[in-house]
Coordinates of C-alpha atoms in Angstrom, one line a residue:
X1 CA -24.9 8.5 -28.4
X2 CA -25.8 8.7 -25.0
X3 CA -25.7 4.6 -24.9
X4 CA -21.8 5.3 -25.9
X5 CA -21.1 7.4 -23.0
X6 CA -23.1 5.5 -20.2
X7 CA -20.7 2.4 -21.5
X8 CA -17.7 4.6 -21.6
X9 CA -18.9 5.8 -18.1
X10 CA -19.3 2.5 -16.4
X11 CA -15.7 1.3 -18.2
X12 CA -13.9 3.8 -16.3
X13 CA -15.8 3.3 -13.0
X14 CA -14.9 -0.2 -13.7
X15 CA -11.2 0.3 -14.3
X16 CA -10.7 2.7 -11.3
X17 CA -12.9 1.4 -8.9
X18 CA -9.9 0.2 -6.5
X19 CA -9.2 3.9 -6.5
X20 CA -13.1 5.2 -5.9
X21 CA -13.6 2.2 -3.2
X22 CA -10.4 4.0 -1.0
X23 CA -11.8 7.4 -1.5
X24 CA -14.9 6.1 0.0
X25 CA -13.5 3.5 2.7
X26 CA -10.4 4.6 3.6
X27 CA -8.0 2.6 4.9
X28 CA -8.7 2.7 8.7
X29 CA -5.6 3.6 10.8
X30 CA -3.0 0.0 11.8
X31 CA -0.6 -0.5 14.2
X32 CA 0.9 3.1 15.2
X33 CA 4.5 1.0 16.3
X34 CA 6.9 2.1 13.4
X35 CA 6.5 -1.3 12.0
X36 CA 5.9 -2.5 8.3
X37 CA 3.6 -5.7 8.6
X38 CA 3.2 -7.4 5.4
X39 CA -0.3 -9.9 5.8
X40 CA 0.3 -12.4 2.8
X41 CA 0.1 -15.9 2.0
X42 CA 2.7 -18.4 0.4
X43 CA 0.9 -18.9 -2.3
X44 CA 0.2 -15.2 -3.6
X45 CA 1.8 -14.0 -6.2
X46 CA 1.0 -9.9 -5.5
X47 CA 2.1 -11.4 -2.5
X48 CA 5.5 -12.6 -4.0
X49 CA 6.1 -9.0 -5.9
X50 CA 5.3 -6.7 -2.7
X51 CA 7.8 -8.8 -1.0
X52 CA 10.4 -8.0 -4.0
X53 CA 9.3 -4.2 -4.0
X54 CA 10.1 -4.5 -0.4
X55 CA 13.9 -6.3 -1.2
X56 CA 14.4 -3.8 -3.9
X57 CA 13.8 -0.9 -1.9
X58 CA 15.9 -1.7 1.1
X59 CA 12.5 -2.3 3.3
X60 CA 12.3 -3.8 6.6
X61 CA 9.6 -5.6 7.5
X62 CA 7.4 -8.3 9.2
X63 CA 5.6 -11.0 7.3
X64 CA 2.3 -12.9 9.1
X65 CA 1.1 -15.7 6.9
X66 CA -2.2 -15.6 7.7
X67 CA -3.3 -19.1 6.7
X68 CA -0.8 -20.1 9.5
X69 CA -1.1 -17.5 12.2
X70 CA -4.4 -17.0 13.7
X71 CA -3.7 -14.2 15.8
X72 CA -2.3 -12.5 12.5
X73 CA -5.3 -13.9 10.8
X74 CA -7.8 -11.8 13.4
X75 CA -5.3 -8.7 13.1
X76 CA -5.5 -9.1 9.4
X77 CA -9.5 -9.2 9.4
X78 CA -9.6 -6.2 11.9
X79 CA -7.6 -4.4 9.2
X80 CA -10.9 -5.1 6.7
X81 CA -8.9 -8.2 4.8
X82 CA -10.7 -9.6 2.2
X83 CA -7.4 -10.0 0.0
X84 CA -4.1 -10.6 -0.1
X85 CA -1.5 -8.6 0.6
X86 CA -2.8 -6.7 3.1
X87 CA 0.1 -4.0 4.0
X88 CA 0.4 -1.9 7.0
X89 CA 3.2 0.8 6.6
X90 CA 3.4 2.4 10.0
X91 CA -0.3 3.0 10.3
X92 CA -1.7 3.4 7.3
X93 CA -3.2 0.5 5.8
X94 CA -3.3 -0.6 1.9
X95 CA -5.2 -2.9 0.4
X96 CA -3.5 -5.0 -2.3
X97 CA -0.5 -4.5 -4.5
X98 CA -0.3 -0.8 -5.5
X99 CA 3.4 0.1 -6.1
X100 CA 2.7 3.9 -6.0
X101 CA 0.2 4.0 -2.6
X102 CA 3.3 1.2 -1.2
X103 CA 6.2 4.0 -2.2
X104 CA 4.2 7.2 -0.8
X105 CA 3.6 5.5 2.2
X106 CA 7.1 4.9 3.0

């Protein structure tokens, strides 16, 4: 039984562990400007849907490839990049695609 629940246990650290690494890092604070910087690539596909969320919602923003831009690159690793997209909403920074942090933040 207790074999059960230490797998269980580990499954949901596993599953939530985006969640559990913000709690711990959080996102350290971005450009304070007003601005919406989306750090992508032309190839990413979570890339691809924040830049929909972004159409659907009406969103202004700026885009920095950072395979091409190496100024964005350096801003994009200050940020703590290790992924794509990289988002910073005014400020506050997330990490990855997450529809519901992207929407709060607004």
């Amino acid at each position: 039984m207790k074999k059960i629940l230490l797998i269980l246990a580990a499954l949901a650290l596993w599953q939530n562990w985006d969640r559990i690494d913000r709690w711990l890092n959080p996102p350290q604070a971005g450009n304070g400007s007003g601005e919406i910087v989306l750090y992508a690539t032309a190839w990413c596909g979570y890339c691809a849907k924040t830049r929909e969320l972004f159409a659907e919602d009406g969103v202004a923003y700026r885009e920095v490839d950072i395979e091409k831009d190496s100024a964005g690159r350096a801003r994009y690793q200050a940020l703590g990049g290790r992924g794509v997209p990289v988002i910073d909403l005014r400020g506050q920074v997330i990490h990855g695609y997450d529809v519901r942090a992207i929407r709060a933040a607004y």
